[in-house]
Amino acid sequence: LIVCGLRDIDAGYRAGKLALRLLGQFDAQELKAKISGLFYAHASIWKDPVKDTLSPLLEGIQSGLETGDMEWAGYNSFYYCDHLLFIGEPLELVAQKQAQHFDSMLKLKQTLQSYYLNIWRRFVLKLQGLADERYSFHGKLVTDSEILQGLIDAKNQMFTFTAYLANTIIFYLFKDYEQSVSSASLASD
């Protein structure tokens, strides 16, 4: 993750492949969810087709559930759902998988992951014309604006960026170019 973030994609990819080999060699199942999430969401996507990450991410989810690593089961869940969306799977399938994984995260009390997945879940619902203005989230009636403000107030820069990115794309697709540019500008701050 870090090496790829520093733009040395080849070295990051090799490090991830080494981690996968060591995982197999030492049968360290308690690390599988973490290594799967890190490699298939942050390194392999630069070199391999994103569709090739789906099965390993599902394995990462299962491994996390089996070993008690709920945090990384959650991360693998939202990466899996993101990848389904961005490889162009039908919206109905993406929405179904998002709902399934979102419900699972709520049941497992994975609050952080549920906030992230909610951003893209709402994005898909908007594309489908099914997004209510107010909706229930963690037992409260909220709006997307309230969720975004909560992320800003919490200084969660990654999720705030993600929310602005989703808004940028949705406004663009619905031909509200002024709001799209505004969201893009806020995302870059």
CSV table of C-alpha atoms in Angstrom, one decimal:
chain,number,residue,atom,x,y,z
A,1,LEU,CA,0.0,0.0,0.0
A,2,ILE,CA,2.6,2.5,1.0
A,3,VAL,CA,5.1,1.7,-1.8
A,4,CYS,CA,2.3,1.9,-4.4
A,5,GLY,CA,1.2,5.2,-2.8
A,6,LEU,CA,4.7,6.4,-3.3
A,7,ARG,CA,4.3,5.6,-7.0
A,8,ASP,CA,6.6,2.6,-7.1
A,9,ILE,CA,3.9,0.3,-8.4
A,10,ASP,CA,6.3,-2.5,-9.4
A,11,ALA,CA,7.9,-2.7,-6.0
A,12,GLY,CA,4.6,-2.5,-4.2
A,13,TYR,CA,3.2,-5.3,-6.4
A,14,ARG,CA,6.2,-7.5,-5.8
A,15,ALA,CA,6.0,-6.9,-2.0
A,16,GLY,CA,2.3,-7.9,-2.1
A,17,LYS,CA,3.0,-11.0,-4.1
A,18,LEU,CA,5.7,-11.9,-1.6
A,19,ALA,CA,3.2,-11.4,1.2
A,20,LEU,CA,0.8,-13.8,-0.5
A,21,ARG,CA,3.5,-16.4,-0.9
A,22,LEU,CA,4.6,-16.1,2.7
A,23,LEU,CA,1.0,-16.3,3.8
A,24,GLY,CA,0.6,-19.6,1.9
A,25,GLN,CA,4.0,-20.9,3.1
A,26,PHE,CA,3.3,-20.3,6.8
A,27,ASP,CA,-0.5,-20.9,6.6
A,28,ALA,CA,-1.0,-17.7,8.6
A,29,GLN,CA,-4.8,-17.7,8.1
A,30,GLU,CA,-5.2,-15.0,10.8
A,31,LEU,CA,-3.5,-12.6,8.4
A,32,LYS,CA,-5.3,-13.6,5.2
A,33,ALA,CA,-8.1,-11.0,5.4
A,34,LYS,CA,-5.6,-8.1,6.0
A,35,ILE,CA,-3.2,-9.2,3.3
A,36,SER,CA,-6.0,-9.8,0.8
A,37,GLY,CA,-7.5,-6.4,1.4
A,38,LEU,CA,-4.2,-4.6,1.2
A,39,PHE,CA,-2.9,-6.4,-1.9
A,40,TYR,CA,-6.1,-6.7,-4.0
A,41,ALA,CA,-7.4,-3.2,-3.3
A,42,HIS,CA,-4.1,-1.3,-3.4
A,43,ALA,CA,-1.4,-3.1,-5.4
A,44,SER,CA,-2.8,-5.6,-7.8
A,45,ILE,CA,-5.3,-3.1,-9.3
A,46,TRP,CA,-2.4,-1.3,-10.9
A,47,LYS,CA,-1.2,-4.4,-12.7
A,48,ASP,CA,-4.0,-6.9,-13.0
A,49,PRO,CA,-7.6,-6.6,-14.2
A,50,VAL,CA,-9.8,-5.4,-11.4
A,51,LYS,CA,-12.3,-8.3,-12.1
A,52,ASP,CA,-9.5,-10.7,-10.9
A,53,THR,CA,-9.7,-9.2,-7.4
A,54,LEU,CA,-13.3,-10.3,-6.8
A,55,SER,CA,-12.7,-13.9,-5.8
A,56,PRO,CA,-9.7,-13.1,-3.6
A,57,LEU,CA,-11.6,-10.3,-1.8
A,58,LEU,CA,-14.5,-12.7,-1.2
A,59,GLU,CA,-11.9,-15.2,0.3
A,60,GLY,CA,-10.6,-12.3,2.4
A,61,ILE,CA,-14.1,-11.6,3.8
A,62,GLN,CA,-14.6,-15.3,4.6
A,63,SER,CA,-11.2,-15.6,6.2
A,64,GLY,CA,-11.8,-12.5,8.3
A,65,LEU,CA,-15.1,-13.9,9.5
A,66,GLU,CA,-13.6,-17.3,10.3
A,67,THR,CA,-10.6,-15.9,12.2
A,68,GLY,CA,-12.5,-13.1,14.0
A,69,ASP,CA,-10.8,-10.3,12.0
A,70,MET,CA,-14.1,-8.4,11.5
A,71,GLU,CA,-12.3,-5.2,10.7
A,72,TRP,CA,-10.6,-6.6,7.7
A,73,ALA,CA,-13.7,-8.7,6.7
A,74,GLY,CA,-15.4,-5.3,6.5
A,75,TYR,CA,-12.6,-3.7,4.5
A,76,ASN,CA,-12.6,-6.6,2.0
A,77,SER,CA,-16.4,-6.2,1.8
A,78,PHE,CA,-16.4,-2.6,0.7
A,79,TYR,CA,-13.5,-3.1,-1.6
A,80,TYR,CA,-15.4,-6.0,-3.2
A,81,CYS,CA,-18.5,-3.9,-3.6
A,82,ASP,CA,-16.4,-1.0,-5.0
A,83,HIS,CA,-14.8,-3.3,-7.6
A,84,LEU,CA,-18.1,-4.7,-8.7
A,85,LEU,CA,-19.4,-1.2,-9.3
A,86,PHE,CA,-16.3,0.1,-11.1
A,87,ILE,CA,-15.9,-2.9,-13.4
A,88,GLY,CA,-19.4,-2.2,-14.7
A,89,GLU,CA,-21.5,-5.0,-13.2
A,90,PRO,CA,-25.3,-4.4,-13.5
A,91,LEU,CA,-26.5,-1.9,-11.0
A,92,GLU,CA,-29.1,-4.4,-9.7
A,93,LEU,CA,-26.3,-6.9,-8.8
A,94,VAL,CA,-24.1,-4.2,-7.3
A,95,ALA,CA,-27.0,-2.9,-5.2
A,96,GLN,CA,-27.9,-6.4,-4.0
A,97,LYS,CA,-24.3,-7.1,-3.0
A,98,GLN,CA,-23.9,-3.7,-1.3
A,99,ALA,CA,-27.1,-4.3,0.7
A,100,GLN,CA,-25.9,-7.7,1.7
A,101,HIS,CA,-22.4,-6.5,2.8
A,102,PHE,CA,-23.8,-3.3,4.4
A,103,ASP,CA,-26.2,-5.3,6.5
A,104,SER,CA,-23.4,-7.7,7.5
A,105,MET,CA,-21.2,-4.7,8.6
A,106,LEU,CA,-24.0,-3.3,10.7
A,107,LYS,CA,-24.6,-6.7,12.4
A,108,LEU,CA,-20.9,-7.0,13.0
A,109,LYS,CA,-20.7,-3.4,14.4
A,110,GLN,CA,-18.2,-2.4,11.8
A,111,THR,CA,-19.2,1.3,11.9
A,112,LEU,CA,-16.2,2.7,9.9
A,113,GLN,CA,-16.7,0.3,7.0
A,114,SER,CA,-20.5,0.9,7.0
A,115,TYR,CA,-19.9,4.6,6.6
A,116,TYR,CA,-17.7,4.1,3.6
A,117,LEU,CA,-19.9,1.5,1.9
A,118,ASN,CA,-22.9,3.8,2.5
A,119,ILE,CA,-21.4,6.4,0.2
A,120,TRP,CA,-21.3,4.1,-2.8
A,121,ARG,CA,-24.5,2.4,-1.8
A,122,ARG,CA,-26.3,5.7,-1.9
A,123,PHE,CA,-24.5,6.5,-5.3
A,124,VAL,CA,-26.0,3.3,-6.8
A,125,LEU,CA,-29.4,4.0,-5.4
A,126,LYS,CA,-29.3,7.4,-6.9
A,127,LEU,CA,-28.4,6.0,-10.3
A,128,GLN,CA,-31.3,3.6,-10.0
A,129,GLY,CA,-33.7,6.4,-9.0
A,130,LEU,CA,-34.4,4.7,-5.7
A,131,ALA,CA,-32.6,7.0,-3.2
A,132,ASP,CA,-34.9,8.6,-0.6
A,133,GLU,CA,-33.8,12.0,0.6
A,134,ARG,CA,-34.0,10.9,4.3
A,135,TYR,CA,-33.1,7.4,5.2
A,136,SER,CA,-32.3,5.3,8.2
A,137,PHE,CA,-28.6,4.9,9.0
A,138,HIS,CA,-27.4,3.5,12.3
A,139,GLY,CA,-30.9,3.9,13.7
A,140,LYS,CA,-31.3,7.6,12.8
A,141,LEU,CA,-33.1,9.4,10.0
A,142,VAL,CA,-30.4,11.3,8.1
A,143,THR,CA,-29.6,12.9,4.7
A,144,ASP,CA,-26.5,12.5,2.7
A,145,SER,CA,-25.6,16.1,3.5
A,146,GLU,CA,-25.8,15.3,7.2
A,147,ILE,CA,-23.6,12.2,6.8
A,148,LEU,CA,-21.1,14.3,4.8
A,149,GLN,CA,-21.0,17.0,7.5
A,150,GLY,CA,-20.4,14.3,10.1
A,151,LEU,CA,-17.4,13.1,8.1
A,152,ILE,CA,-16.1,16.6,7.8
A,153,ASP,CA,-16.6,17.2,11.5
A,154,ALA,CA,-14.8,14.0,12.3
A,155,LYS,CA,-11.9,15.0,10.1
A,156,ASN,CA,-12.2,11.7,8.2
A,157,GLN,CA,-10.4,13.0,5.1
A,158,MET,CA,-10.5,9.7,3.2
A,159,PHE,CA,-14.3,9.3,3.5
A,160,THR,CA,-14.9,13.0,3.0
A,161,PHE,CA,-13.0,12.8,-0.3
A,162,THR,CA,-14.9,9.6,-1.2
A,163,ALA,CA,-18.2,11.4,-0.6
A,164,TYR,CA,-17.2,14.4,-2.7
A,165,LEU,CA,-15.9,12.1,-5.5
A,166,ALA,CA,-19.2,10.2,-5.5
A,167,ASN,CA,-21.1,13.5,-5.6
A,168,THR,CA,-18.8,14.7,-8.4
A,169,ILE,CA,-19.6,11.7,-10.5
A,170,ILE,CA,-23.4,11.6,-9.8
A,171,PHE,CA,-23.8,15.4,-10.5
A,172,TYR,CA,-21.9,14.9,-13.8
A,173,LEU,CA,-24.0,12.0,-14.9
A,174,PHE,CA,-27.2,13.9,-14.1
A,175,LYS,CA,-25.8,16.9,-16.1
A,176,ASP,CA,-25.5,19.2,-13.1
A,177,TYR,CA,-22.0,20.4,-14.2
A,178,GLU,CA,-21.9,23.3,-11.8
A,179,GLN,CA,-22.4,21.1,-8.8
A,180,SER,CA,-20.0,18.5,-10.2
A,181,VAL,CA,-17.3,21.1,-10.5
A,182,SER,CA,-18.1,22.3,-7.0
A,183,SER,CA,-17.9,18.8,-5.5
A,184,ALA,CA,-14.6,18.1,-7.4
A,185,SER,CA,-13.1,21.3,-6.0
A,186,LEU,CA,-14.2,20.4,-2.5
A,187,ALA,CA,-12.7,17.0,-2.9
A,188,SER,CA,-9.3,18.4,-3.9
A,189,ASP,CA,-9.1,20.6,-0.7
